[in-house]
Every structure is written in structure tokens, then in C-alpha cells.
Coordinates of C-alpha atoms in Angstrom, one line a residue:
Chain A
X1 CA 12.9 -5.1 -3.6
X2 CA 11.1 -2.1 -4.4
X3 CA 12.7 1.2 -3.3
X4 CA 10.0 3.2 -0.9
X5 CA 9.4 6.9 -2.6
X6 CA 8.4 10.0 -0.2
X7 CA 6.1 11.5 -0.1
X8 CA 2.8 10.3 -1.9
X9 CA 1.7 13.3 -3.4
X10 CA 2.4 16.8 -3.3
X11 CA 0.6 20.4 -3.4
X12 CA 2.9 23.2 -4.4
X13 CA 2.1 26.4 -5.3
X14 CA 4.3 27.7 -8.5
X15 CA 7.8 29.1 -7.1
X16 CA 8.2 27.1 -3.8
X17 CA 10.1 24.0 -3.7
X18 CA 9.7 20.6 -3.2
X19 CA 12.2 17.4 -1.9
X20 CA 11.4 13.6 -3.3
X21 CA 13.0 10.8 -1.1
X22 CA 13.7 7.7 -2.8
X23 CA 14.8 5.0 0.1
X24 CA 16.7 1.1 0.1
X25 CA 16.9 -1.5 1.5
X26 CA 19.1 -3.2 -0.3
X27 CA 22.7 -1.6 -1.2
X28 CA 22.3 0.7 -4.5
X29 CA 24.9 1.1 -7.6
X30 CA 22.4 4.0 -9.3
X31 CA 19.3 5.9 -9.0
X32 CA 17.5 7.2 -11.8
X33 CA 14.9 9.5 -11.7
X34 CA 12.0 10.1 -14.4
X35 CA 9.0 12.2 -14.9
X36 CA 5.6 11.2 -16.2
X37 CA 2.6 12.8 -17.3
X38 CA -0.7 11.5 -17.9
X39 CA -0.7 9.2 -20.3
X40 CA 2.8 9.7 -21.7
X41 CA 6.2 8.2 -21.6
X42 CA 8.7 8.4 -18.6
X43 CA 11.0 10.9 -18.9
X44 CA 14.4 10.9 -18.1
X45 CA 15.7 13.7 -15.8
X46 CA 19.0 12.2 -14.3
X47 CA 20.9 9.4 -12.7
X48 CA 23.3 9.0 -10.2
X49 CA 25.6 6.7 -9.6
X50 CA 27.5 5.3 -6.7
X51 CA 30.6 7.0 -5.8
X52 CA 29.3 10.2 -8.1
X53 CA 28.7 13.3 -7.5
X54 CA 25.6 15.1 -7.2
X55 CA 23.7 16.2 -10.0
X56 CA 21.7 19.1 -11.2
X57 CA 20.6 20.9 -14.5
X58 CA 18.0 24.1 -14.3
X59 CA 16.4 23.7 -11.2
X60 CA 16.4 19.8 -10.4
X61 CA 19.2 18.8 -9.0
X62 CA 19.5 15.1 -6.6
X63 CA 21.9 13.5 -4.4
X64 CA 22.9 10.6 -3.4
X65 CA 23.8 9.4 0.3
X66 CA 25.5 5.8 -0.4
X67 CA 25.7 5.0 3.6
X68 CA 22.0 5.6 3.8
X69 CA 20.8 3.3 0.2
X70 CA 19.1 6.8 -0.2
X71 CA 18.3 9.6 -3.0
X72 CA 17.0 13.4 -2.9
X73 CA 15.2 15.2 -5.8
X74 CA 15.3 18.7 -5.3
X75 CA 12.7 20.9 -7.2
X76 CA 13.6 24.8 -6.6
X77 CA 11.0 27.6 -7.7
X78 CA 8.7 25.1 -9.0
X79 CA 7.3 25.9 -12.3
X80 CA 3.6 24.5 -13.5
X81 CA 4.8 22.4 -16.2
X82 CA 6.8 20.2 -13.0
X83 CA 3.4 18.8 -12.4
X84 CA 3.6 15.4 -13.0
X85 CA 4.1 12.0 -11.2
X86 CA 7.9 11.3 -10.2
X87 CA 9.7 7.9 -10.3
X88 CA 12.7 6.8 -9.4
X89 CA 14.4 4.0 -10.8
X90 CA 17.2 1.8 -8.8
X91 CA 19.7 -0.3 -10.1
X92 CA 21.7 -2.7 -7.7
X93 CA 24.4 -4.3 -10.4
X94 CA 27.4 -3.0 -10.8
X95 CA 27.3 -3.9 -14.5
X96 CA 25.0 -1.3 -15.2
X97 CA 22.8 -2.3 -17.2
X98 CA 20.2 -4.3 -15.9
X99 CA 16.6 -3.7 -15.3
X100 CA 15.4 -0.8 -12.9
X101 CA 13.1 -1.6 -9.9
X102 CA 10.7 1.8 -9.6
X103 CA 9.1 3.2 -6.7
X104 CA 5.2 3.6 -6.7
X105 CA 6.3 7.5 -7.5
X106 CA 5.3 10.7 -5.9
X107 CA 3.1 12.8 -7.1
X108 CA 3.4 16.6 -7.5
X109 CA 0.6 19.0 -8.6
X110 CA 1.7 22.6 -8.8
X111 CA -1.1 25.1 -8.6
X112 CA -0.7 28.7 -10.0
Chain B
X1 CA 16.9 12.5 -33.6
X2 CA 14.3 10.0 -33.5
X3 CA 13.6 8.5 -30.1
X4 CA 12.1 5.1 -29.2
X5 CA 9.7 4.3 -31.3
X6 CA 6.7 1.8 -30.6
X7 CA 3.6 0.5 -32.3
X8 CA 1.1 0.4 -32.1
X9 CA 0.4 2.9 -29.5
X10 CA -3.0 1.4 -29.0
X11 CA -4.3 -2.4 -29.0
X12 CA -7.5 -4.0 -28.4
X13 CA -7.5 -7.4 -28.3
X14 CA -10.1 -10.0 -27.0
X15 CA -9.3 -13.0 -24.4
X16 CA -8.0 -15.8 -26.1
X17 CA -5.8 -13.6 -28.5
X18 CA -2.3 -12.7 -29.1
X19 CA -0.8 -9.4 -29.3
X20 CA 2.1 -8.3 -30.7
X21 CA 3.9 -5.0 -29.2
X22 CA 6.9 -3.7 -31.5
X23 CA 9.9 -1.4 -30.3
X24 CA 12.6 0.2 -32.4
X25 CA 15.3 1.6 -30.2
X26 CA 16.8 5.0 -30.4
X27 CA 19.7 5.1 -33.0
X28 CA 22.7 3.8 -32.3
X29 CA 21.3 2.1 -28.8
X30 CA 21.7 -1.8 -28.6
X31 CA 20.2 -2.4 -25.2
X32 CA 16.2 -2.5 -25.0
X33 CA 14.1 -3.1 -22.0
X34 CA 10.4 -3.7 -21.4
X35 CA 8.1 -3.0 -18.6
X36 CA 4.6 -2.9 -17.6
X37 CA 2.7 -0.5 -15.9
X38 CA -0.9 -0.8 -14.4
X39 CA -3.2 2.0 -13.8
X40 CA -1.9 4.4 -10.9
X41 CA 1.1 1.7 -10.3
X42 CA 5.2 2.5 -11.0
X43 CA 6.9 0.4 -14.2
X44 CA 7.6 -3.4 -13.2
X45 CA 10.3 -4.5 -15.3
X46 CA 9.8 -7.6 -17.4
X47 CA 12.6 -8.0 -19.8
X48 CA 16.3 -7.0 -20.7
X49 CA 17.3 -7.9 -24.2
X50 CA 20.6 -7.1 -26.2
X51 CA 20.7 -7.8 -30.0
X52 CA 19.7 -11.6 -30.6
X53 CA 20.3 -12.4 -27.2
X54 CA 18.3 -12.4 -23.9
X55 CA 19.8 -10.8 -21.0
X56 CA 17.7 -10.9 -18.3
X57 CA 14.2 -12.4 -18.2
X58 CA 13.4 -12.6 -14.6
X59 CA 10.3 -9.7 -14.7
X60 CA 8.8 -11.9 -17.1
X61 CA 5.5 -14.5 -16.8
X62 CA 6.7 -17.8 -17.0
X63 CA 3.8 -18.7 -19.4
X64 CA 2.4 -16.6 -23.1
X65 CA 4.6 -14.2 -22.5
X66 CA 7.6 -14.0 -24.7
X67 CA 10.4 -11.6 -26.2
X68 CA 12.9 -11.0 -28.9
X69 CA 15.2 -8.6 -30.3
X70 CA 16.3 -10.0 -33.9
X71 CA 19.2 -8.6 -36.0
X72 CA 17.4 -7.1 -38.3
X73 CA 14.3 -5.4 -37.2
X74 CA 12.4 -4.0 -33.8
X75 CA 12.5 -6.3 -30.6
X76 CA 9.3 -8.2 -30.4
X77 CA 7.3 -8.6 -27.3
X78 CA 4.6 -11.4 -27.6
X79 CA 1.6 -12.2 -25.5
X80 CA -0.1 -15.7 -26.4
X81 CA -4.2 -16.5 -25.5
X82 CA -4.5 -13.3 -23.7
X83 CA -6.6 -12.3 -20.5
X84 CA -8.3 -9.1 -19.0
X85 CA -5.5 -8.7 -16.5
X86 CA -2.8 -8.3 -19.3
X87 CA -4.7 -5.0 -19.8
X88 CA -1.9 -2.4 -19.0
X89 CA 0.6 -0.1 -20.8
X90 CA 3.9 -1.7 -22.0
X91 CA 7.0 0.3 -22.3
X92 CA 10.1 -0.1 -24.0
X93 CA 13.3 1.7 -23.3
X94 CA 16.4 1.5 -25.1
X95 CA 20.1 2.7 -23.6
X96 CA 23.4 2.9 -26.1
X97 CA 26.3 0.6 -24.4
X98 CA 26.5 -1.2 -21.0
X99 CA 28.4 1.9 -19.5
X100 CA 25.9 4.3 -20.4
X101 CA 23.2 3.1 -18.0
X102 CA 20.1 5.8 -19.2
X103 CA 17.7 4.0 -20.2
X104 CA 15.0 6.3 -22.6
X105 CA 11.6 5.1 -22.8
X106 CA 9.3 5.1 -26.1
X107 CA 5.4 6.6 -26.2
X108 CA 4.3 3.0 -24.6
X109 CA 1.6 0.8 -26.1
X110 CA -1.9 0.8 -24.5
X111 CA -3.4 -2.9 -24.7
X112 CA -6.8 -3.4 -23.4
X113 CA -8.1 -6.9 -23.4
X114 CA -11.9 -7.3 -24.0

């Protein structure tokens, strides 16, 4: 089942901050979130997994809330070049390595 | 370091034909995946393949659509006698081991079908 990504879209202006929701309904084993541009190739940002801990590099960081099948991206001082549409990706095997089910993504425009 | 590599990045094909999408995973990485994405729509997954072996095939079309990953060479994905709504961008990601779980995609290949 598709995981249900909040919200839609997004207006920022550069330097304020923005939180993606990424919501199951169906028990998770990892989320994995990705980035894409126009026209380009997803690109990977970070994963969490169940029973991790929270991760962050720069100024994305996302959690994880197992009891709630949910996962945060968190987007701090927003910079133009965070424009872009935002995916996340769920697994529900514990083996890892199968196929990710994507959200419909969110959209974020950042405006100088 | 080379990443995913596919080809071509662009393919025109009329209805009726085949097209054949090619994907060379990152060094070292033995897991590919493909998936499909329409215009303004997220990825749907389509295949999971491992070297010589399918994985997972439950994203796929049960008819003219088919995949391989040989032991020498790119993983293949294949779409017999095709029609307008195969029009979309395919995507092919590659991740090292079964405990690594990232999955990096490659540039995508555009098909349009005439």
C-alpha cells in the first residue's frame, strides 16, 4: 500500500524551515527518503530503519516514530537549491532489500 | 566513481515496437531495481533482480514486459509490441549487498511511444 506524503506542496522562503510527513498503514521496517528535480534522477538523502536512530547530515535530518508507521523530514534554514519534489520510499521486509513503495511526494519551492 | 549508468537516456519508439532500456549498476553493487514513473506521479516499482536471478517480479505487467540481469553485462529491461501508455520514464537503481538497503538510482530513460 502506498505510504500517504504531507503536505502536497510547499512555499518557503530561503532560511525558514519546512517538515515532510511520510504516513503507514501498514507496519514499516525502513523509510527512505529522495530528492528529485525536474527531469533528473532521485536522489538519495537518507534512510531509516526500524529500531534506528534518527538521522541527519547538514541541515536535513528525519525521524522515525515506529508506534505510529510514521517518518519526519526536517529541512532547517532552507537553502534555494532544496527546491525540488521529495519522495519517500518505504520498505516493509525485514530482508531489506526489496522494492520501495513511494509516496506521490511533496513538493517544495523555495523562493529567494 | 561512476554511478548507475543507463542508456539510452532517450527512446522513441512507435506502437507495435520493442524497446530495449539498459542499466549498468554502480561498481561493486549486485542488486538492481527498476521502476516507472509517469508524469507528475511518485516511482512504482516493477522489478527486483540480483545477478542471473529474479527476485521479485510482482510490480511488473504480466504481458511484453520482461527483465534480466545476465552475468556478464547490464540488466535488460524489455518491452514487446509497445503502446502510447508505456510512454513514461524508467529508472533503475542498484544497492551493494542485501544489508545495505540504499538503493541509488541512474539518469532514467525517457521512452515516448508514437
Amino acid at each position: 500500500q502506498q505510504p500517504v506524503q504531507s503536505p502536497q506542496a510547499v512555499i518557503l522562503r530561503e532560511g525558514e524551515d519546512a517538515v515532510i510527513n511520510c504516513s503507514s498503514s501498514k507496519a514499516l521496517y525502513s523509510v527512505h527518503w529522495y530528492r528529485q528535480k525536474h527531469g533528473e534522477a532521485p536522489i538519495f538523502l537518507m534512510i531509516l530503519l526500524k529500531g534506528g536512530e534518527q538521522k541527519g547530515h547538514d541541515k536535513i535530518s528525519a525521524s522515525f516514530n515506529e508506534k505510529k508507521q510514521q517518518s519526519s523530514l526536517y529541512l532547517t534554514a532552507s537553502q534555494l537549491s532544496y527546491s525540488g519534489t521529495y519522495f519517500c520510499g518505504t520498505s516493509y521486509s525485514g530482508g531489506g532489500a526489496d522494492g520501495l513503495t513511494f509516496g506521490k511526494g511533496t513538493h517544495l519551492i523555495i523562493q529567494p | 566513481n561512476a554511478g548507475v549508468m543507463q542508456n539510452p537516456r532517450h527512446l522513441v519508439r512507435r506502437r507495435g515496437q520493442e524497446a530495449r532500456l539498459r542499466c549498468s549498476p554502480m561498481k561493486g553493487h549486485s542488486h538492481v531495481y527498476w521502476y516507472r514513473q509517469l508524469p507528475e506521479e511518485g516511482l512504482k516499482f516493477m522489478v527486483y533482480l540480483q545477478k542471473e536471478n529474479i527476485i521479485d517480479e510482482s510490480g511488473m505487467p504480466k504481458e511484453r514486459f520482461s527483465a534480466e540481469f545476465p552475468k556478464e553485462g547490464p540488466s535488460i529491461l524489455r518491452i514487446q509490441q509497445v503502446v502510447r501508455g508505456d510512454s513514461a520514464a524508467y529508472f533503475c537503481a542498484s544497492s551493494p549487498t542485501v544489508t545495505a538497503y540504499e538503493q541509488y538510482f541512474g539518469p532514467g530513460t525517457r521512452l515516448t511511444v508514437t
